[in-house]
PDB file of C-alpha atoms in Angstrom:
ATOM      1  CA  UNK A 212     -19.985  45.837  -3.846  1.00  0.00           C
ATOM      2  CA  UNK A 213     -17.069  44.417  -5.851  1.00  0.00           C
ATOM      3  CA  UNK A 214     -14.748  45.057  -2.915  1.00  0.00           C
ATOM      4  CA  UNK A 215     -17.098  43.203  -0.525  1.00  0.00           C
ATOM      5  CA  UNK A 216     -17.284  40.227  -2.880  1.00  0.00           C
ATOM      6  CA  UNK A 217     -13.482  40.177  -3.187  1.00  0.00           C
ATOM      7  CA  UNK A 218     -13.113  40.253   0.613  1.00  0.00           C
ATOM      8  CA  UNK A 219     -15.622  37.398   0.934  1.00  0.00           C
ATOM      9  CA  UNK A 220     -13.688  35.357  -1.643  1.00  0.00           C
ATOM     10  CA  UNK A 221     -10.436  35.982   0.254  1.00  0.00           C
ATOM     11  CA  UNK A 222     -11.999  34.929   3.558  1.00  0.00           C
ATOM     12  CA  UNK A 223     -13.439  31.735   2.060  1.00  0.00           C
ATOM     13  CA  UNK A 224     -10.107  30.948   0.379  1.00  0.00           C
ATOM     14  CA  UNK A 225      -8.274  31.445   3.673  1.00  0.00           C
ATOM     15  CA  UNK A 226     -10.660  29.074   5.457  1.00  0.00           C
ATOM     16  CA  UNK A 227     -10.087  26.404   2.801  1.00  0.00           C
ATOM     17  CA  UNK A 228      -6.333  26.898   3.048  1.00  0.00           C
ATOM     18  CA  UNK A 229      -6.380  26.498   6.824  1.00  0.00           C
ATOM     19  CA  UNK A 230      -8.611  23.412   6.605  1.00  0.00           C
ATOM     20  CA  UNK A 231      -6.261  21.950   3.983  1.00  0.00           C
ATOM     21  CA  UNK A 232      -3.371  22.230   6.442  1.00  0.00           C
ATOM     22  CA  UNK A 233      -5.249  20.703   9.348  1.00  0.00           C
ATOM     23  CA  UNK A 234      -4.814  17.354  11.029  1.00  0.00           C
ATOM     24  CA  UNK A 235      -7.595  16.023   8.801  1.00  0.00           C
ATOM     25  CA  UNK A 236      -4.828  15.278   6.316  1.00  0.00           C
ATOM     26  CA  UNK A 237      -2.946  13.042   8.764  1.00  0.00           C
ATOM     27  CA  UNK A 238      -4.019   9.425   9.183  1.00  0.00           C
ATOM     28  CA  UNK A 239      -2.587   7.196  11.900  1.00  0.00           C
ATOM     29  CA  UNK A 240      -2.581   3.397  11.794  1.00  0.00           C
ATOM     30  CA  UNK A 241      -1.648   1.470  14.935  1.00  0.00           C
ATOM     31  CA  UNK A 242      -0.321  -1.762  13.485  1.00  0.00           C
ATOM     32  CA  UNK A 243       0.965  -3.117  16.783  1.00  0.00           C
ATOM     33  CA  UNK A 244       0.482  -1.631  20.256  1.00  0.00           C
ATOM     34  CA  UNK A 245       4.047  -2.559  21.136  1.00  0.00           C
ATOM     35  CA  UNK A 246       5.483  -0.293  18.391  1.00  0.00           C
ATOM     36  CA  UNK A 247       6.536   3.033  19.901  1.00  0.00           C
ATOM     37  CA  UNK A 248       7.613   4.863  16.730  1.00  0.00           C
ATOM     38  CA  UNK A 249       5.980   5.788  13.443  1.00  0.00           C
ATOM     39  CA  UNK A 250       7.081   5.518   9.853  1.00  0.00           C
ATOM     40  CA  UNK A 251       5.665   8.538   7.991  1.00  0.00           C
ATOM     41  CA  UNK A 252       4.431   8.181   4.425  1.00  0.00           C
ATOM     42  CA  UNK A 253       3.453  10.946   2.020  1.00  0.00           C
ATOM     43  CA  UNK A 254       0.701  10.378  -0.523  1.00  0.00           C
ATOM     44  CA  UNK A 255      -1.854  12.173  -2.655  1.00  0.00           C
ATOM     45  CA  UNK A 256      -4.956  10.104  -1.993  1.00  0.00           C
ATOM     46  CA  UNK A 257      -6.946  10.876  -5.100  1.00  0.00           C
ATOM     47  CA  UNK A 258      -6.199   7.804  -7.178  1.00  0.00           C
ATOM     48  CA  UNK A 259      -8.420   4.800  -6.357  1.00  0.00           C
ATOM     49  CA  UNK A 260      -7.883   1.860  -6.110  1.00  0.00           C
ATOM     50  CA  UNK A 261      -4.326   2.765  -5.082  1.00  0.00           C
ATOM     51  CA  UNK A 262      -5.053   5.411  -2.458  1.00  0.00           C
ATOM     52  CA  UNK A 263      -8.251   7.235  -1.622  1.00  0.00           C
ATOM     53  CA  UNK A 264     -10.276   8.333   1.421  1.00  0.00           C
ATOM     54  CA  UNK A 265     -13.162   6.172   2.600  1.00  0.00           C
ATOM     55  CA  UNK A 266     -15.324   6.049   5.703  1.00  0.00           C
ATOM     56  CA  UNK A 267     -14.498   2.860   7.635  1.00  0.00           C
ATOM     57  CA  UNK A 268     -16.403   2.103  10.852  1.00  0.00           C
ATOM     58  CA  UNK A 269     -17.614   5.700  10.980  1.00  0.00           C
ATOM     59  CA  UNK A 270     -14.086   7.132  10.659  1.00  0.00           C
ATOM     60  CA  UNK A 271     -12.446   8.591   7.552  1.00  0.00           C
ATOM     61  CA  UNK A 272      -9.404   6.532   6.550  1.00  0.00           C
ATOM     62  CA  UNK A 273      -7.169   6.119   3.550  1.00  0.00           C
ATOM     63  CA  UNK A 274      -7.606   2.821   1.764  1.00  0.00           C
ATOM     64  CA  UNK A 275      -6.158   1.120  -1.268  1.00  0.00           C
ATOM     65  CA  UNK A 276      -3.370  -1.015  -2.643  1.00  0.00           C
ATOM     66  CA  UNK A 277      -0.621   1.488  -1.808  1.00  0.00           C
ATOM     67  CA  UNK A 278      -1.946   1.947   1.728  1.00  0.00           C
ATOM     68  CA  UNK A 279      -1.761  -1.816   2.334  1.00  0.00           C
ATOM     69  CA  UNK A 280       1.757  -1.884   0.896  1.00  0.00           C
ATOM     70  CA  UNK A 281       2.757   0.958   3.247  1.00  0.00           C
ATOM     71  CA  UNK A 282       1.372  -0.969   6.223  1.00  0.00           C
ATOM     72  CA  UNK A 283       3.574  -3.941   5.314  1.00  0.00           C
ATOM     73  CA  UNK A 284       6.629  -1.694   4.978  1.00  0.00           C
ATOM     74  CA  UNK A 285       5.927  -0.195   8.416  1.00  0.00           C
ATOM     75  CA  UNK A 286       5.431  -3.648   9.970  1.00  0.00           C
ATOM     76  CA  UNK A 287       8.743  -4.819   8.490  1.00  0.00           C
ATOM     77  CA  UNK A 288      10.391  -1.758  10.076  1.00  0.00           C
ATOM     78  CA  UNK A 289       8.717  -2.509  13.426  1.00  0.00           C
ATOM     79  CA  UNK A 290       6.831   0.793  13.422  1.00  0.00           C
ATOM     80  CA  UNK A 291       3.268   2.036  13.242  1.00  0.00           C
ATOM     81  CA  UNK A 292       2.232   4.045  10.192  1.00  0.00           C
ATOM     82  CA  UNK A 293       1.358   7.702   9.860  1.00  0.00           C
ATOM     83  CA  UNK A 294       0.232   8.952   6.451  1.00  0.00           C
ATOM     84  CA  UNK A 295       0.228  12.593   5.394  1.00  0.00           C
ATOM     85  CA  UNK A 296      -2.155  13.248   2.521  1.00  0.00           C
ATOM     86  CA  UNK A 297      -1.041  16.236   0.414  1.00  0.00           C
ATOM     87  CA  UNK A 298      -1.183  17.469  -3.138  1.00  0.00           C
ATOM     88  CA  UNK A 299       0.920  15.371  -5.508  1.00  0.00           C
ATOM     89  CA  UNK A 300       3.197  18.247  -6.516  1.00  0.00           C
ATOM     90  CA  UNK A 301       4.471  18.626  -2.910  1.00  0.00           C
ATOM     91  CA  UNK A 302       5.341  14.978  -2.232  1.00  0.00           C
ATOM     92  CA  UNK A 303       8.956  14.985  -3.408  1.00  0.00           C
ATOM     93  CA  UNK A 304       9.583  18.314  -1.679  1.00  0.00           C
ATOM     94  CA  UNK A 305       8.321  16.784   1.584  1.00  0.00           C
ATOM     95  CA  UNK A 306      10.545  13.736   1.098  1.00  0.00           C
ATOM     96  CA  UNK A 307      13.655  15.800   0.377  1.00  0.00           C
ATOM     97  CA  UNK A 308      12.983  18.053   3.389  1.00  0.00           C
ATOM     98  CA  UNK A 309      12.457  14.997   5.662  1.00  0.00           C
ATOM     99  CA  UNK A 310       8.822  15.802   6.442  1.00  0.00           C
ATOM    100  CA  UNK A 311       8.027  12.210   5.395  1.00  0.00           C
ATOM    101  CA  UNK A 312      10.103   9.038   5.419  1.00  0.00           C
ATOM    102  CA  UNK A 313       8.845   7.725   2.080  1.00  0.00           C
ATOM    103  CA  UNK A 314       6.281   8.409  -0.646  1.00  0.00           C
ATOM    104  CA  UNK A 315       3.872   6.022  -2.301  1.00  0.00           C
ATOM    105  CA  UNK A 316       1.485   7.686  -4.702  1.00  0.00           C
ATOM    106  CA  UNK A 317       1.682   6.234  -8.195  1.00  0.00           C
ATOM    107  CA  UNK A 318       4.935   8.125  -8.676  1.00  0.00           C
ATOM    108  CA  UNK A 319       6.942   7.088 -11.709  1.00  0.00           C
ATOM    109  CA  UNK A 320      10.720   7.421 -11.824  1.00  0.00           C
ATOM    110  CA  UNK A 321      12.092  10.005 -14.239  1.00  0.00           C
ATOM    111  CA  UNK A 322      15.660  11.189 -14.821  1.00  0.00           C
ATOM    112  CA  UNK A 323      14.941  14.494 -13.039  1.00  0.00           C
ATOM    113  CA  UNK A 324      13.307  12.794 -10.070  1.00  0.00           C
ATOM    114  CA  UNK A 325      16.093  10.223  -9.798  1.00  0.00           C
ATOM    115  CA  UNK A 326      18.573  13.069  -9.301  1.00  0.00           C
ATOM    116  CA  UNK A 327      16.928  13.982  -5.990  1.00  0.00           C
ATOM    117  CA  UNK A 328      15.384  10.778  -4.586  1.00  0.00           C
ATOM    118  CA  UNK A 329      15.964   7.029  -4.642  1.00  0.00           C
ATOM    119  CA  UNK A 330      13.198   4.904  -6.153  1.00  0.00           C
ATOM    120  CA  UNK A 331      12.377   1.322  -5.213  1.00  0.00           C
ATOM    121  CA  UNK A 332      12.185  -1.346  -7.858  1.00  0.00           C
ATOM    122  CA  UNK A 333       9.118  -0.762 -10.002  1.00  0.00           C
ATOM    123  CA  UNK A 334       6.332  -2.914  -8.567  1.00  0.00           C
ATOM    124  CA  UNK A 335       3.626  -1.840 -10.991  1.00  0.00           C
ATOM    125  CA  UNK A 336       4.014  -1.039 -14.681  1.00  0.00           C
ATOM    126  CA  UNK A 337       1.690   1.837 -15.476  1.00  0.00           C
ATOM    127  CA  UNK A 338       0.719   2.925 -18.953  1.00  0.00           C
ATOM    128  CA  UNK A 339      -0.267   6.421 -19.927  1.00  0.00           C
ATOM    129  CA  UNK A 340      -3.843   6.858 -21.051  1.00  0.00           C
ATOM    130  CA  UNK A 341      -6.011   9.695 -22.212  1.00  0.00           C
ATOM    131  CA  UNK A 342      -9.531  10.074 -20.884  1.00  0.00           C
ATOM    132  CA  UNK A 343     -11.939  11.715 -23.311  1.00  0.00           C
ATOM    133  CA  UNK A 344     -15.567  12.651 -22.797  1.00  0.00           C
ATOM    134  CA  UNK A 345     -17.792  10.114 -24.580  1.00  0.00           C
ATOM    135  CA  UNK A 346     -19.311  12.889 -26.696  1.00  0.00           C
ATOM    136  CA  UNK A 347     -15.888  13.631 -28.199  1.00  0.00           C
ATOM    137  CA  UNK A 348     -14.395  10.158 -28.455  1.00  0.00           C
ATOM    138  CA  UNK A 349     -14.489  10.030 -32.269  1.00  0.00           C
ATOM    139  CA  UNK A 350     -12.683  13.381 -32.636  1.00  0.00           C
ATOM    140  CA  UNK A 351      -9.406  12.316 -31.039  1.00  0.00           C
ATOM    141  CA  UNK A 352      -7.444   9.334 -32.330  1.00  0.00           C
ATOM    142  CA  UNK A 353      -3.837  10.439 -31.850  1.00  0.00           C
ATOM    143  CA  UNK A 354      -1.581  12.737 -29.881  1.00  0.00           C
ATOM    144  CA  UNK A 355      -1.533  15.042 -32.902  1.00  0.00           C
ATOM    145  CA  UNK A 356      -5.320  15.422 -32.616  1.00  0.00           C
ATOM    146  CA  UNK A 357      -4.812  16.640 -29.046  1.00  0.00           C
ATOM    147  CA  UNK A 358      -2.108  19.145 -29.987  1.00  0.00           C
ATOM    148  CA  UNK A 359      -4.663  21.729 -31.060  1.00  0.00           C
ATOM    149  CA  UNK A 360      -5.268  25.235 -29.712  1.00  0.00           C
ATOM    150  CA  UNK A 361      -9.045  24.742 -29.902  1.00  0.00           C
ATOM    151  CA  UNK A 362      -9.140  22.131 -27.141  1.00  0.00           C
ATOM    152  CA  UNK A 363      -8.167  21.791 -23.479  1.00  0.00           C
ATOM    153  CA  UNK A 364      -5.814  19.075 -22.307  1.00  0.00           C
ATOM    154  CA  UNK A 365      -5.303  18.478 -18.598  1.00  0.00           C
ATOM    155  CA  UNK A 366      -2.872  16.694 -16.316  1.00  0.00           C
ATOM    156  CA  UNK A 367      -2.051  16.533 -12.617  1.00  0.00           C
ATOM    157  CA  UNK A 368       0.424  19.101 -11.323  1.00  0.00           C
ATOM    158  CA  UNK A 369       3.842  17.599 -10.714  1.00  0.00           C
ATOM    159  CA  UNK A 370       3.101  14.416 -12.681  1.00  0.00           C
ATOM    160  CA  UNK A 371       4.932  12.789 -15.579  1.00  0.00           C
ATOM    161  CA  UNK A 372       1.743  13.380 -17.555  1.00  0.00           C
ATOM    162  CA  UNK A 373       2.136  17.142 -17.042  1.00  0.00           C
ATOM    163  CA  UNK A 374       5.585  16.888 -18.636  1.00  0.00           C
ATOM    164  CA  UNK A 375       4.152  14.865 -21.551  1.00  0.00           C
ATOM    165  CA  UNK A 376       1.386  17.413 -22.147  1.00  0.00           C
ATOM    166  CA  UNK A 377       3.889  20.288 -22.113  1.00  0.00           C
ATOM    167  CA  UNK A 378       6.198  18.481 -24.559  1.00  0.00           C
ATOM    168  CA  UNK A 379       3.757  16.781 -26.940  1.00  0.00           C
ATOM    169  CA  UNK A 380       0.627  18.946 -26.758  1.00  0.00           C
ATOM    170  CA  UNK A 381       2.104  22.411 -26.453  1.00  0.00           C
ATOM    171  CA  UNK A 382      -0.431  23.956 -28.837  1.00  0.00           C
ATOM    172  CA  UNK A 383      -3.423  22.869 -26.750  1.00  0.00           C
ATOM    173  CA  UNK A 384      -4.921  24.931 -23.962  1.00  0.00           C
ATOM    174  CA  UNK A 385      -3.512  23.242 -20.884  1.00  0.00           C
ATOM    175  CA  UNK A 386      -5.166  22.773 -17.509  1.00  0.00           C
ATOM    176  CA  UNK A 387      -2.951  21.545 -14.691  1.00  0.00           C
ATOM    177  CA  UNK A 388      -4.768  20.755 -11.461  1.00  0.00           C
ATOM    178  CA  UNK A 389      -3.655  19.319  -8.114  1.00  0.00           C
ATOM    179  CA  UNK A 390      -6.237  16.539  -7.961  1.00  0.00           C
ATOM    180  CA  UNK A 391      -7.003  13.752 -10.472  1.00  0.00           C
ATOM    181  CA  UNK A 392     -10.667  13.766  -9.475  1.00  0.00           C
ATOM    182  CA  UNK A 393     -10.929  17.482 -10.296  1.00  0.00           C
ATOM    183  CA  UNK A 394      -9.406  16.808 -13.714  1.00  0.00           C
ATOM    184  CA  UNK A 395     -11.963  14.127 -14.464  1.00  0.00           C
ATOM    185  CA  UNK A 396     -14.791  16.433 -13.377  1.00  0.00           C
ATOM    186  CA  UNK A 397     -13.551  18.989 -15.938  1.00  0.00           C
ATOM    187  CA  UNK A 398     -14.610  16.557 -18.685  1.00  0.00           C
ATOM    188  CA  UNK A 399     -18.286  17.053 -17.913  1.00  0.00           C
TER     189      UNK A 399
END
């Protein structure tokens, strides 16, 4: 019985892996019918209002501030836009290996990242925040309160926040997930 359950889990996992690599992760925007080429952007569309999936006119599309910015970049280049939606931790790898032309995904410059890619001027100053379940909000008032082996602290894989958690909250039980939405769901 255990073997049958394990085989079922492997089959289901394989299906999800194949679906994750399908064309459902590629979004095409025809900005001008006269444009013959595409500019290809990489993103991790799990961070509204910057980039997230939404049904528009019966069709799933990516929407948000960063998507509109990408459209303007493509127009300025005289190209249509193709967006590949992947997990955040693969975006720089795709850029370095020329699978995408550029990345917009709430990615902050860091010394390590600047060694391998060129960043634009910062167009949005982000601040780091901690999201805490309402039931626990009075328990945690500082980073030191979070650096405790009796609690879980999460961050997105490949993010600056993952580096912060590893450095400043090393005693906590860490959870690193690919998707911001999945992290938030872990709070409940």
